[in-house]
mmCIF file of C-alpha atoms in Angstrom:
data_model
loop_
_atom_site.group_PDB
_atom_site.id
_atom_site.type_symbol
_atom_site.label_atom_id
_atom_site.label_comp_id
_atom_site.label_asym_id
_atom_site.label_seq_id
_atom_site.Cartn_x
_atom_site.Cartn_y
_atom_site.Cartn_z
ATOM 1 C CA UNK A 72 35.190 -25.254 -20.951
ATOM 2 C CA UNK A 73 36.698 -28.963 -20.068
ATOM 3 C CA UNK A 74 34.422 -31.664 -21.615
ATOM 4 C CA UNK A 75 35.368 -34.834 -20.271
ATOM 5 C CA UNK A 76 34.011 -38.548 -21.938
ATOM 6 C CA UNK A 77 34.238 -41.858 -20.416
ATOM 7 C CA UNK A 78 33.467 -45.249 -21.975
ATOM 8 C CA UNK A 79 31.818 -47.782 -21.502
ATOM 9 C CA UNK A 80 29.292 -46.606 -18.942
ATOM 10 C CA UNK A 81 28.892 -50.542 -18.265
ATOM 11 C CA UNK A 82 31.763 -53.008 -18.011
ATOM 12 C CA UNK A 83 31.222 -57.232 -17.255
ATOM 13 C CA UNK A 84 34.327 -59.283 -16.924
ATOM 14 C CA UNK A 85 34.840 -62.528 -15.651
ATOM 15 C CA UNK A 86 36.857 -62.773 -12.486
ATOM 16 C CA UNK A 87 40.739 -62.148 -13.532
ATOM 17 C CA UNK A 88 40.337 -60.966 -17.194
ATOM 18 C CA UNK A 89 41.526 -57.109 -17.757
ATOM 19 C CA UNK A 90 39.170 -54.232 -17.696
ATOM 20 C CA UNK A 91 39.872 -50.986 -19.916
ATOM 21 C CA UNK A 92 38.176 -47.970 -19.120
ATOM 22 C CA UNK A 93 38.530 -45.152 -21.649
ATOM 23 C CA UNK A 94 38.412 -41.105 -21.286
ATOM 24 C CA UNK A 95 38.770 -38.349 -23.304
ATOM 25 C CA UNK A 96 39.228 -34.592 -22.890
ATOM 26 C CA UNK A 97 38.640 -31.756 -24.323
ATOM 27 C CA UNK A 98 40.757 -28.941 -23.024
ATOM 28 C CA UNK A 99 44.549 -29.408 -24.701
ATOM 29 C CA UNK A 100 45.461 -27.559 -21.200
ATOM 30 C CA UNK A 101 44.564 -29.708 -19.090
ATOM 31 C CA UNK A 102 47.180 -31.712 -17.466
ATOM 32 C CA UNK A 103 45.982 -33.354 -14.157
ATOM 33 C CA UNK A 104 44.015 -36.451 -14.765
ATOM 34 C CA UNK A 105 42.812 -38.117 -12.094
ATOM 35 C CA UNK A 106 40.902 -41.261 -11.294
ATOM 36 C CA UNK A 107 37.985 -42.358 -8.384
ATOM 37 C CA UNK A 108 36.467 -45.469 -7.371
ATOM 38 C CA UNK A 109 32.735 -45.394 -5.886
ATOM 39 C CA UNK A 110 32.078 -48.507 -4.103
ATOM 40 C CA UNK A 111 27.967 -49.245 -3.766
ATOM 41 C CA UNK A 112 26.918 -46.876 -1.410
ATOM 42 C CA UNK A 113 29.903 -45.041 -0.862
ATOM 43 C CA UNK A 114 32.275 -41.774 -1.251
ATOM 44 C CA UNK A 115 34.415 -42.058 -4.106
ATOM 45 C CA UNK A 116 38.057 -42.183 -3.695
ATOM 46 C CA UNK A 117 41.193 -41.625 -5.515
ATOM 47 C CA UNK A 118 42.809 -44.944 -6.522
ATOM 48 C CA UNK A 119 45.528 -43.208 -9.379
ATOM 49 C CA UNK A 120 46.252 -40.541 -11.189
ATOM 50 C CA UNK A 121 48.635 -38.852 -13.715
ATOM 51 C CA UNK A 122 50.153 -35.387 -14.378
ATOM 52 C CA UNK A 123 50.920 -34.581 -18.194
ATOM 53 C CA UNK A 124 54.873 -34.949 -18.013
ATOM 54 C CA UNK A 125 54.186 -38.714 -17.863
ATOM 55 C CA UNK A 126 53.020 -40.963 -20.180
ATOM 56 C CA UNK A 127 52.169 -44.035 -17.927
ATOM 57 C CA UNK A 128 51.618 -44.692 -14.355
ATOM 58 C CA UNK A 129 51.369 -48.193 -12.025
ATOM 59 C CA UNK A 130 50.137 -48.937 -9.232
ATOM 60 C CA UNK A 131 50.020 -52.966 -8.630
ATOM 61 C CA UNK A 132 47.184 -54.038 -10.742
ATOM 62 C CA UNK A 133 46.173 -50.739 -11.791
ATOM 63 C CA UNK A 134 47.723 -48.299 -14.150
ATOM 64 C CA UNK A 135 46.933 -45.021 -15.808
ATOM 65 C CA UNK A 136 48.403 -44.588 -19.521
ATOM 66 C CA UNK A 137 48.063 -40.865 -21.148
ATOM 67 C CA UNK A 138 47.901 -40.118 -24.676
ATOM 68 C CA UNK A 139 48.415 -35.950 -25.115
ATOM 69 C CA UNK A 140 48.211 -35.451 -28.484
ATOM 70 C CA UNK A 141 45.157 -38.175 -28.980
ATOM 71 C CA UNK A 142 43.900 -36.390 -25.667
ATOM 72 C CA UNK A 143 42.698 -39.586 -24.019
ATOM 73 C CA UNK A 144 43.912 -41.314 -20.740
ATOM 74 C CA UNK A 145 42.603 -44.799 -20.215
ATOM 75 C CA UNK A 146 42.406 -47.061 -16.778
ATOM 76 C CA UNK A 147 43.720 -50.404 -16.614
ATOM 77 C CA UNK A 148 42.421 -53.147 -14.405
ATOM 78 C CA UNK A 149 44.693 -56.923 -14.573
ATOM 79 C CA UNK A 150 43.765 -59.997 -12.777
ATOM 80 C CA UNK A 151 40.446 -58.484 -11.945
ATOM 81 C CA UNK A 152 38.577 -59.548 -8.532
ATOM 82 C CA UNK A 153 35.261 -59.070 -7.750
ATOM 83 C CA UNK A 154 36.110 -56.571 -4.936
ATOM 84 C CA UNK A 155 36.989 -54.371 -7.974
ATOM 85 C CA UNK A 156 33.249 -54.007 -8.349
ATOM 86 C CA UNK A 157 32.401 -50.589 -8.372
ATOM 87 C CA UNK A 158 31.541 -47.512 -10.571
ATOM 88 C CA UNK A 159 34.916 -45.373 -11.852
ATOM 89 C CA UNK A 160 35.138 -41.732 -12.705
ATOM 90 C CA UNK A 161 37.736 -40.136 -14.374
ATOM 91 C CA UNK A 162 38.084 -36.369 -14.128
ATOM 92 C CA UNK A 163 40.494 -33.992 -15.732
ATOM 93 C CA UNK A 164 41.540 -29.922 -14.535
ATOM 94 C CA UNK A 165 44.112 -27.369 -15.439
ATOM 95 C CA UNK A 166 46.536 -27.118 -12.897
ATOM 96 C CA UNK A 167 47.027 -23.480 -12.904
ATOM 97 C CA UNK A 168 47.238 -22.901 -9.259
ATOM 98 C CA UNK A 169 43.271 -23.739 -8.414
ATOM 99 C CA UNK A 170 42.636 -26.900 -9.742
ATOM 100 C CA UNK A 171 38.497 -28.522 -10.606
ATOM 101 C CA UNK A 172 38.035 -31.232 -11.635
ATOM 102 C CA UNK A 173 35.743 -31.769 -14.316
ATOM 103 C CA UNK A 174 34.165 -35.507 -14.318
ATOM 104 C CA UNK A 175 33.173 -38.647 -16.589
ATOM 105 C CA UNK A 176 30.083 -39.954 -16.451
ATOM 106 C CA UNK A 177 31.237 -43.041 -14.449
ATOM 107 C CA UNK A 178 32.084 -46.557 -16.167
ATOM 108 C CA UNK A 179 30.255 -49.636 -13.622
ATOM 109 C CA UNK A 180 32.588 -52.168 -13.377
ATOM 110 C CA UNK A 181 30.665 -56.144 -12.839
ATOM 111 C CA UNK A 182 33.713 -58.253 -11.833
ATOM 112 C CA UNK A 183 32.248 -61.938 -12.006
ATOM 113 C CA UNK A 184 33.566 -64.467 -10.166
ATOM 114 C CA UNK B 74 38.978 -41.144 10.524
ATOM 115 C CA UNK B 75 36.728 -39.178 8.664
ATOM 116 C CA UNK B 76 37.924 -36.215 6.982
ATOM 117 C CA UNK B 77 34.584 -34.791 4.961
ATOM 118 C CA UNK B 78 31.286 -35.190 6.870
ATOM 119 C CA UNK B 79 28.324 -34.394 5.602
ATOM 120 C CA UNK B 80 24.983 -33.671 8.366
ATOM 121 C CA UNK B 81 22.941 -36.034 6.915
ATOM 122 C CA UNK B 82 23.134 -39.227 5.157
ATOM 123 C CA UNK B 83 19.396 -39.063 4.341
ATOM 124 C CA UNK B 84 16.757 -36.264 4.098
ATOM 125 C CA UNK B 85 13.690 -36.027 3.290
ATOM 126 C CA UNK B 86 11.747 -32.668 2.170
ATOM 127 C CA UNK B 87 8.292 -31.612 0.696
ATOM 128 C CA UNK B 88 8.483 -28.880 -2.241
ATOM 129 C CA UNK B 89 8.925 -25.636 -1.426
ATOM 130 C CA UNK B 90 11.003 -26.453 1.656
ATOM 131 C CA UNK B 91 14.447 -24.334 2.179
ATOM 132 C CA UNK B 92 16.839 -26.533 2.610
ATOM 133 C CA UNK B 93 20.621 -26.860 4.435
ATOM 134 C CA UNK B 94 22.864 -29.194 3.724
ATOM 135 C CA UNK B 95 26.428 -29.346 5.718
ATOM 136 C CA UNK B 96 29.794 -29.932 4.738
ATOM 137 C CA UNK B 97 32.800 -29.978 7.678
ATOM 138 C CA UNK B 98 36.435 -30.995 6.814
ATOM 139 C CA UNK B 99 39.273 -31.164 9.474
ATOM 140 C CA UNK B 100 41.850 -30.962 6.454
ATOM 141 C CA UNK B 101 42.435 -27.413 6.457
ATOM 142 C CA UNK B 102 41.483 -27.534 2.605
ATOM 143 C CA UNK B 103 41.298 -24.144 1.017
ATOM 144 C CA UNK B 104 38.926 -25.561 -1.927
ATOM 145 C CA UNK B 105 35.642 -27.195 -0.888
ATOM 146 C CA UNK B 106 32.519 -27.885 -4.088
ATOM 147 C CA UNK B 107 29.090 -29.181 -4.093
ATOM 148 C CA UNK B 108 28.409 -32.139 -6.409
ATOM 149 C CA UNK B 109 25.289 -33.560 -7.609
ATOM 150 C CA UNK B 110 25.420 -37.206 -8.756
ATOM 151 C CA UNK B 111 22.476 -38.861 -11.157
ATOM 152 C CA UNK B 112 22.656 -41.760 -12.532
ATOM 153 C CA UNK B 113 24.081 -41.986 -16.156
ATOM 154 C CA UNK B 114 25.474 -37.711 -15.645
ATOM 155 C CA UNK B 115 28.039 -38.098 -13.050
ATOM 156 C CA UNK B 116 29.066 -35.488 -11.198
ATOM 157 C CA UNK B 117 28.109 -32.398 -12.036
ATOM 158 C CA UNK B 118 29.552 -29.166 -10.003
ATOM 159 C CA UNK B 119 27.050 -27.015 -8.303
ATOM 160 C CA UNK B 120 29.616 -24.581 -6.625
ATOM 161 C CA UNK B 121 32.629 -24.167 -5.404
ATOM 162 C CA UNK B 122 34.737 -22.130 -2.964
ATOM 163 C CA UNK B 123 38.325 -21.111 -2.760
ATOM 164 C CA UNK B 124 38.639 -19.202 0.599
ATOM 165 C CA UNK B 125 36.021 -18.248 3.237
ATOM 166 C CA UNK B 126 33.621 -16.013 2.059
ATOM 167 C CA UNK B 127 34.257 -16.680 -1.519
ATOM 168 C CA UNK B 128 32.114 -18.834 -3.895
ATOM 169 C CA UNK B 129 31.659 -19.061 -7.789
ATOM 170 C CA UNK B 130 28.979 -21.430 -9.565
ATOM 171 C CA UNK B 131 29.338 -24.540 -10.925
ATOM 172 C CA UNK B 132 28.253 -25.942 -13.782
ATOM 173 C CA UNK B 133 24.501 -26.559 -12.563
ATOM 174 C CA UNK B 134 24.166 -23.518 -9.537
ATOM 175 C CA UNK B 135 20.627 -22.685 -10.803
ATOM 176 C CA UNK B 136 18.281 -23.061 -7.579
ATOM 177 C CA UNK B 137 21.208 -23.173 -5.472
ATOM 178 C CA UNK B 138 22.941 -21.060 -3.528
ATOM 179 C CA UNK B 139 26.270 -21.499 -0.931
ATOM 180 C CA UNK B 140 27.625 -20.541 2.254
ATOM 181 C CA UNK B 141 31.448 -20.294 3.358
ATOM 182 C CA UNK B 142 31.989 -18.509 6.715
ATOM 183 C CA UNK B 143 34.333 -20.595 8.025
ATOM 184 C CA UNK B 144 37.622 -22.330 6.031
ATOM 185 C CA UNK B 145 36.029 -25.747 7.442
ATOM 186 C CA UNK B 146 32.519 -25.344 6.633
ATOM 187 C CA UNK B 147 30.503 -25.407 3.390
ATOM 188 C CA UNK B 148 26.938 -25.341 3.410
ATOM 189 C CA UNK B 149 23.953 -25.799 0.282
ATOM 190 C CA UNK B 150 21.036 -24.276 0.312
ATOM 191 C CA UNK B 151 18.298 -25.163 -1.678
ATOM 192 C CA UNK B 152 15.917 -22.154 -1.849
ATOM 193 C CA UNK B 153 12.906 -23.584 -2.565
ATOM 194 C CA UNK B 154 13.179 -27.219 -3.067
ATOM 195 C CA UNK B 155 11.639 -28.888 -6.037
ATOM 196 C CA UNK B 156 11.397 -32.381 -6.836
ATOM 197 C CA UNK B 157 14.094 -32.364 -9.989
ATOM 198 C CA UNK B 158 16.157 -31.579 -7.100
ATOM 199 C CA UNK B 159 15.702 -34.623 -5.693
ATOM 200 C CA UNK B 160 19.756 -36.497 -5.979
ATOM 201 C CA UNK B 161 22.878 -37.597 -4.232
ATOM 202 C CA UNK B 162 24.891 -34.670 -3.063
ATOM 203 C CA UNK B 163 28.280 -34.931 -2.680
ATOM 204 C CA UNK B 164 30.684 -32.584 -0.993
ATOM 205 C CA UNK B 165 34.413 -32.049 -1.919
ATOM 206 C CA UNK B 166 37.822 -30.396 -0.480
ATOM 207 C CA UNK B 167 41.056 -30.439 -1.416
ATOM 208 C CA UNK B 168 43.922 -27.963 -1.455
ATOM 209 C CA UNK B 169 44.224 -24.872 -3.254
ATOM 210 C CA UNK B 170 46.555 -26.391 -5.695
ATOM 211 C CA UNK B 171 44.686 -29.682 -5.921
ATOM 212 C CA UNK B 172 47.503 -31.862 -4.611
ATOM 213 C CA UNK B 173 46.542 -35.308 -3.225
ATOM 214 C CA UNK B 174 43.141 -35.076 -5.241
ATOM 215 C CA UNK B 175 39.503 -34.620 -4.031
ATOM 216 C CA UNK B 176 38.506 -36.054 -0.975
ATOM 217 C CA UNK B 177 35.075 -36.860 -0.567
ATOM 218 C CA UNK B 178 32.351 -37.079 1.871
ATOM 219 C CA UNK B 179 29.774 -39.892 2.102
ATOM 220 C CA UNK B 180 27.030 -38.115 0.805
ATOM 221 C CA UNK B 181 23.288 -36.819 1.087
ATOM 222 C CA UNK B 182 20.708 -38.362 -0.534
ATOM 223 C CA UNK B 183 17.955 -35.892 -0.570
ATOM 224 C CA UNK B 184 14.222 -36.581 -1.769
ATOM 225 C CA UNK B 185 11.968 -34.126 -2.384
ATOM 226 C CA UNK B 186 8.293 -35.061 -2.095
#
């Protein structure tokens, strides 16, 4: 099955540096990659994500870039605040028809200020 | 407007105890899972169900079992609660074909004494 590996599991920046979060996959099938922010003490929720017909995705400061062959997909933080503070999870799942998700181990992101 | 809601936020139970914990989404979701969440392992998938009255096991069902009657409702049970069982548990829906991601509820942080 899916194996899914996310680095680092810790992450300190100073207030407006980048932050790079890192993921690889397993499963050449795959092709929905999502990713979920867990604030401290609550639900995670989808901030981006990325299908496998595209190589790169934005969304204001944060974007999603995919690398199929390599089979990694990386999260990128710019001008980092410290209301980015939170733990990440990236997942992965085949999208044929039902889709799970199969999950990082969560990066915690320390955004100094 | 909360979409996922999970019965209890906290819960405590001594070993041995059978235990229910709720899920209810007003979504109309087809797909609805049971996460576990440790610190350092991430989310690891319990069960999962695609239509009422349908379930299939996770990655980690062992001392676990499920309950979908209803397309809104999916319920845990721990059979006889131990203490490794003691975690955050996290319930999941989304639709069949995963568009629009996960979405989560806030979670149940069960101890087992």
């Amino acid at each position: 099955g899916e194996n899914v590996e996310q680095h680092p599991s810790t992450l300190s920046v100073q207030e407006g540096d980048s932050a790079v979060i890192k993921c690889t996959y397993s499963d050449s099938a795959s092709n929905y990659f999502p990713w979920y922010k867990q604030e401290l003490g609550k639900r995670p929720q989808l901030i981006i994500d990325i299908r496998s017909n595209v190589g790169e995705k934005k969304d204001q400061r944060i974007a999603v870039t995919l690398n199929k062959t390599a089979k990694h997909f990386s999260l990128h933080i710019t001008e980092t605040q410290p209301e980015d503070s939170a733990v990440y999870f990236c997942a992965a799942s085949k999208n044929t028809g039902f889709q799970k998700l199969v999950f990082g181990t969560g990066t915690r992101l320390l955004v100094s200020p | 407007d909360v979409k996922v809601t999970q019965s209890s936020r906290y819960l405590v139970k001594r070993t041995g105890e059978k235990v229910f914990l709720e899920c209810v989404q007003d979504m109309d979701h087809e797909n609805m899972f049971w996460y576990r969440q440790d610190p350092g392992l991430g989310l690891r998938l319990i069960y999962f169900s695609y239509d009422v009255k349908m379930k299939e096991k996770g990655d980690i069902p062992e001392g676990y079992s499920v309950s979908r009657e209803k397309k809104e409702r999916f319920s845990l049970i721990l059979e006889s609660a131990s203490t490794n069982q003691t975690s955050m548990y996290l319930c999941a829906s989304s639709f069949w074909t995963g568009d629009y991601g996960y979405t989560f509820g806030s979670g149940t942080r069960l101890t087992v004494v």
